Amino acid sequence: MRTVESVQSGWLAGRLRSYRERSWLGLIASSTLAGMAALGFFYCSLLMTSAPVSVSEMQTITRAIDLLDQRGFGREAFLLRNTVSFRGTDSWINAAASSENAYAATNFPFEIITVYPDFYNKAVDDTERAMVLLHEAQHLQGKNEREAYAYVWQNRTRIGWTQLSHGTTETYITVGDQTRENAPELFSCTSNYWNDCTLAAR
């Protein structure tokens, strides 16, 4: 037979387990909410310390996105159209670090792309601007610099951005050099022109 003491002990142990379970659930819930609030505050601070692009600048960006869509980069075009906040000046975090890319910079995972004057001035046409946005769209998906440069270089013909069409532009030369630096494995084919593995053999 169970004694009164054993019944009380069992009841107390059950209550204690229930309390601990509620405590852990409460801790997880409060930590999750605190994390979401911190991310929200951080995101808002990036927007508040930068300026949006102008209407005319957004029109230029939209043309480049449309070109990506037309050339078969539907996923990237969708991300750029529907998830990104385009900014025209640096946020506090971008200002604190020098930017390697003079055309644009992406704040992942906040889906913020800052577009710099070179995007409008040095890029000679919407094809080159589409190339820049294709690069940034890789960062939107969490890819690093090596992966982004490699992806664009391997797909430049699909965009219409080739040695024949743009090989003498400042942007093509600069991005080519940066791709060699970031993705040297693409330039290890000694039987190909310029050792470029994406080109046909000599």
CSV table of C-alpha atoms in Angstrom, one decimal:
chain,number,residue,atom,x,y,z
A,1,MET,CA,0.0,0.0,0.0
A,2,ARG,CA,1.1,3.5,-0.8
A,3,THR,CA,1.6,5.7,2.3
A,4,VAL,CA,0.5,9.3,2.5
A,5,GLU,CA,4.1,10.3,2.5
A,6,SER,CA,4.8,8.4,-0.8
A,7,VAL,CA,1.7,9.9,-2.4
A,8,GLN,CA,2.8,13.4,-1.4
A,9,SER,CA,6.4,12.8,-2.6
A,10,GLY,CA,5.2,11.6,-6.0
A,11,TRP,CA,2.9,14.6,-6.3
A,12,LEU,CA,5.7,16.9,-5.3
A,13,ALA,CA,8.1,15.3,-7.8
A,14,GLY,CA,5.5,15.7,-10.6
A,15,ARG,CA,4.9,19.3,-9.8
A,16,LEU,CA,8.7,20.0,-9.8
A,17,ARG,CA,9.1,18.3,-13.2
A,18,SER,CA,6.2,20.4,-14.6
A,19,TYR,CA,7.7,23.6,-13.1
A,20,ARG,CA,11.1,22.8,-14.7
A,21,GLU,CA,9.5,22.0,-18.1
A,22,ARG,CA,7.6,25.3,-18.0
A,23,SER,CA,10.8,27.1,-16.9
A,24,TRP,CA,12.8,25.8,-19.8
A,25,LEU,CA,10.0,26.6,-22.3
A,26,GLY,CA,9.7,30.1,-20.8
A,27,LEU,CA,13.5,30.6,-21.1
A,28,ILE,CA,13.5,29.4,-24.7
A,29,ALA,CA,10.6,31.6,-25.6
A,30,SER,CA,12.0,34.7,-23.9
A,31,SER,CA,15.4,34.1,-25.5
A,32,THR,CA,13.8,33.8,-28.9
A,33,LEU,CA,11.8,37.0,-28.5
A,34,ALA,CA,14.9,38.8,-27.2
A,35,GLY,CA,16.9,37.6,-30.2
A,36,MET,CA,14.2,38.7,-32.6
A,37,ALA,CA,14.0,42.1,-31.0
A,38,ALA,CA,17.7,42.5,-31.2
A,39,LEU,CA,17.7,41.6,-34.9
A,40,GLY,CA,14.8,43.9,-35.6
A,41,PHE,CA,16.6,46.8,-33.8
A,42,PHE,CA,19.8,46.1,-35.7
A,43,TYR,CA,17.9,46.0,-39.0
A,44,CYS,CA,16.2,49.3,-38.3
A,45,SER,CA,19.5,50.9,-37.3
A,46,LEU,CA,20.9,50.0,-40.7
A,47,LEU,CA,18.0,51.6,-42.5
A,48,MET,CA,17.9,54.7,-40.3
A,49,THR,CA,21.6,55.4,-40.8
A,50,SER,CA,21.4,55.2,-44.6
A,51,ALA,CA,19.4,56.9,-47.3
A,52,PRO,CA,17.2,55.1,-49.9
A,53,VAL,CA,18.0,55.2,-53.6
A,54,SER,CA,16.2,57.9,-55.6
A,55,VAL,CA,13.3,57.2,-58.0
A,56,SER,CA,15.6,57.6,-61.0
A,57,GLU,CA,18.2,55.3,-59.5
A,58,MET,CA,15.6,52.7,-58.7
A,59,GLN,CA,14.5,52.8,-62.3
A,60,THR,CA,18.1,52.0,-63.4
A,61,ILE,CA,18.2,49.1,-60.8
A,62,THR,CA,14.9,47.8,-62.0
A,63,ARG,CA,16.1,47.7,-65.7
A,64,ALA,CA,19.1,45.6,-64.6
A,65,ILE,CA,16.9,43.2,-62.6
A,66,ASP,CA,14.5,42.9,-65.6
A,67,LEU,CA,17.5,42.0,-67.8
A,68,LEU,CA,18.6,39.3,-65.3
A,69,ASP,CA,15.1,37.9,-65.5
A,70,GLN,CA,15.1,37.9,-69.3
A,71,ARG,CA,18.5,36.1,-69.4
A,72,GLY,CA,17.2,33.2,-67.2
A,73,PHE,CA,18.2,34.3,-63.7
A,74,GLY,CA,14.7,34.2,-62.3
A,75,ARG,CA,15.6,33.2,-58.8
A,76,GLU,CA,18.0,36.1,-58.4
A,77,ALA,CA,15.5,38.5,-60.0
A,78,PHE,CA,12.8,37.4,-57.6
A,79,LEU,CA,15.1,37.9,-54.6
A,80,LEU,CA,16.2,41.3,-55.8
A,81,ARG,CA,12.6,42.5,-56.5
A,82,ASN,CA,10.9,41.1,-53.4
A,83,THR,CA,13.3,40.8,-50.5
A,84,VAL,CA,15.8,43.7,-50.9
A,85,SER,CA,15.9,47.2,-49.5
A,86,PHE,CA,18.1,49.2,-51.8
A,87,ARG,CA,20.1,52.0,-50.2
A,88,GLY,CA,22.0,54.9,-51.7
A,89,THR,CA,24.4,55.6,-48.9
A,90,ASP,CA,26.3,53.6,-46.3
A,91,SER,CA,24.8,52.5,-43.1
A,92,TRP,CA,26.9,52.8,-39.9
A,93,ILE,CA,28.2,49.2,-40.3
A,94,ASN,CA,29.2,49.8,-43.9
A,95,ALA,CA,30.9,53.1,-43.0
A,96,ALA,CA,32.9,51.3,-40.4
A,97,ALA,CA,34.5,48.9,-42.8
A,98,SER,CA,36.1,49.7,-46.2
A,99,SER,CA,34.2,48.1,-49.1
A,100,GLU,CA,36.1,46.0,-51.6
A,101,ASN,CA,33.4,46.3,-54.2
A,102,ALA,CA,33.0,49.9,-55.4
A,103,TYR,CA,29.7,49.1,-57.2
A,104,ALA,CA,27.5,47.6,-54.4
A,105,ALA,CA,27.6,45.9,-51.0
A,106,THR,CA,25.2,43.5,-49.4
A,107,ASN,CA,24.3,43.2,-45.7
A,108,PHE,CA,23.4,39.5,-45.2
A,109,PRO,CA,21.1,38.3,-43.7
A,110,PHE,CA,19.3,41.6,-43.6
A,111,GLU,CA,18.8,41.7,-47.4
A,112,ILE,CA,20.0,45.3,-47.7
A,113,ILE,CA,22.0,46.3,-50.8
A,114,THR,CA,23.9,49.6,-50.9
A,115,VAL,CA,24.4,50.8,-54.4
A,116,TYR,CA,27.3,53.1,-55.0
A,117,PRO,CA,27.8,55.8,-57.7
A,118,ASP,CA,30.1,53.5,-59.7
A,119,PHE,CA,27.1,51.3,-60.4
A,120,TYR,CA,25.6,54.1,-62.4
A,121,ASN,CA,28.7,55.9,-63.6
A,122,LYS,CA,31.4,53.3,-64.3
A,123,ALA,CA,29.2,50.4,-65.4
A,124,VAL,CA,28.7,51.3,-69.1
A,125,ASP,CA,25.2,49.8,-69.6
A,126,ASP,CA,22.4,47.7,-68.0
A,127,THR,CA,24.3,44.5,-68.8
A,128,GLU,CA,27.2,45.4,-66.6
A,129,ARG,CA,24.8,46.6,-63.9
A,130,ALA,CA,22.9,43.3,-64.2
A,131,MET,CA,26.3,41.5,-63.6
A,132,VAL,CA,26.9,43.6,-60.4
A,133,LEU,CA,23.4,42.6,-59.1
A,134,LEU,CA,23.9,39.0,-60.0
A,135,HIS,CA,27.0,39.1,-57.8
A,136,GLU,CA,25.1,40.7,-54.9
A,137,ALA,CA,22.2,38.2,-55.3
A,138,GLN,CA,24.7,35.4,-54.5
A,139,HIS,CA,25.4,37.2,-51.2
A,140,LEU,CA,21.7,37.4,-50.5
A,141,GLN,CA,21.7,33.6,-50.5
A,142,GLY,CA,24.6,33.5,-48.0
A,143,LYS,CA,27.4,32.8,-50.5
A,144,ASN,CA,30.9,34.2,-49.9
A,145,GLU,CA,33.0,36.3,-52.2
A,146,ARG,CA,34.7,33.4,-53.9
A,147,GLU,CA,31.4,31.7,-54.7
A,148,ALA,CA,29.9,35.0,-55.9
A,149,TYR,CA,32.8,35.9,-58.2
A,150,ALA,CA,33.0,32.3,-59.5
A,151,TYR,CA,29.2,32.2,-60.2
A,152,VAL,CA,29.2,35.4,-62.2
A,153,TRP,CA,32.3,34.6,-64.2
A,154,GLN,CA,31.0,31.2,-65.1
A,155,ASN,CA,27.6,32.7,-66.2
A,156,ARG,CA,28.8,35.9,-67.8
A,157,THR,CA,27.9,34.6,-71.3
A,158,ARG,CA,24.3,34.1,-70.3
A,159,ILE,CA,24.1,37.7,-69.2
A,160,GLY,CA,25.7,38.9,-72.4
A,161,TRP,CA,28.8,40.2,-70.6
A,162,THR,CA,31.7,38.8,-72.5
A,163,GLN,CA,35.2,39.5,-73.6
A,164,LEU,CA,33.9,40.3,-77.1
A,165,SER,CA,31.1,42.7,-75.9
A,166,HIS,CA,32.7,44.3,-72.8
A,167,GLY,CA,36.3,43.2,-72.6
A,168,THR,CA,37.7,46.7,-72.8
A,169,THR,CA,35.5,48.3,-70.1
A,170,GLU,CA,36.9,49.3,-66.8
A,171,THR,CA,34.3,47.1,-65.0
A,172,TYR,CA,35.2,44.0,-67.0
A,173,ILE,CA,38.9,44.4,-66.4
A,174,THR,CA,38.4,45.1,-62.7
A,175,VAL,CA,36.0,42.2,-62.1
A,176,GLY,CA,38.2,39.9,-64.1
A,177,ASP,CA,41.2,40.7,-61.9
A,178,GLN,CA,39.1,40.3,-58.7
A,179,THR,CA,37.8,37.0,-60.0
A,180,ARG,CA,41.3,35.8,-60.5
A,181,GLU,CA,42.2,36.8,-57.0
A,182,ASN,CA,39.1,35.3,-55.3
A,183,ALA,CA,38.5,32.2,-57.5
A,184,PRO,CA,42.0,31.3,-58.9
A,185,GLU,CA,40.8,27.7,-59.6
A,186,LEU,CA,38.9,29.1,-62.6
A,187,PHE,CA,42.2,30.2,-64.2
A,188,SER,CA,44.2,26.9,-63.9
A,189,CYS,CA,43.5,25.6,-67.4
A,190,THR,CA,46.8,26.2,-69.2
A,191,SER,CA,45.5,24.9,-72.5
A,192,ASN,CA,42.8,27.6,-72.6
A,193,TYR,CA,43.0,31.2,-73.6
A,194,TRP,CA,44.3,33.3,-70.6
A,195,ASN,CA,44.2,30.0,-68.6
A,196,ASP,CA,40.5,30.6,-68.2
A,197,CYS,CA,38.7,27.3,-67.6
A,198,THR,CA,35.4,28.9,-68.8
A,199,LEU,CA,36.8,29.5,-72.3
A,200,ALA,CA,37.5,27.1,-75.1
A,201,ALA,CA,40.9,25.5,-75.5
A,202,ARG,CA,43.3,27.1,-77.9
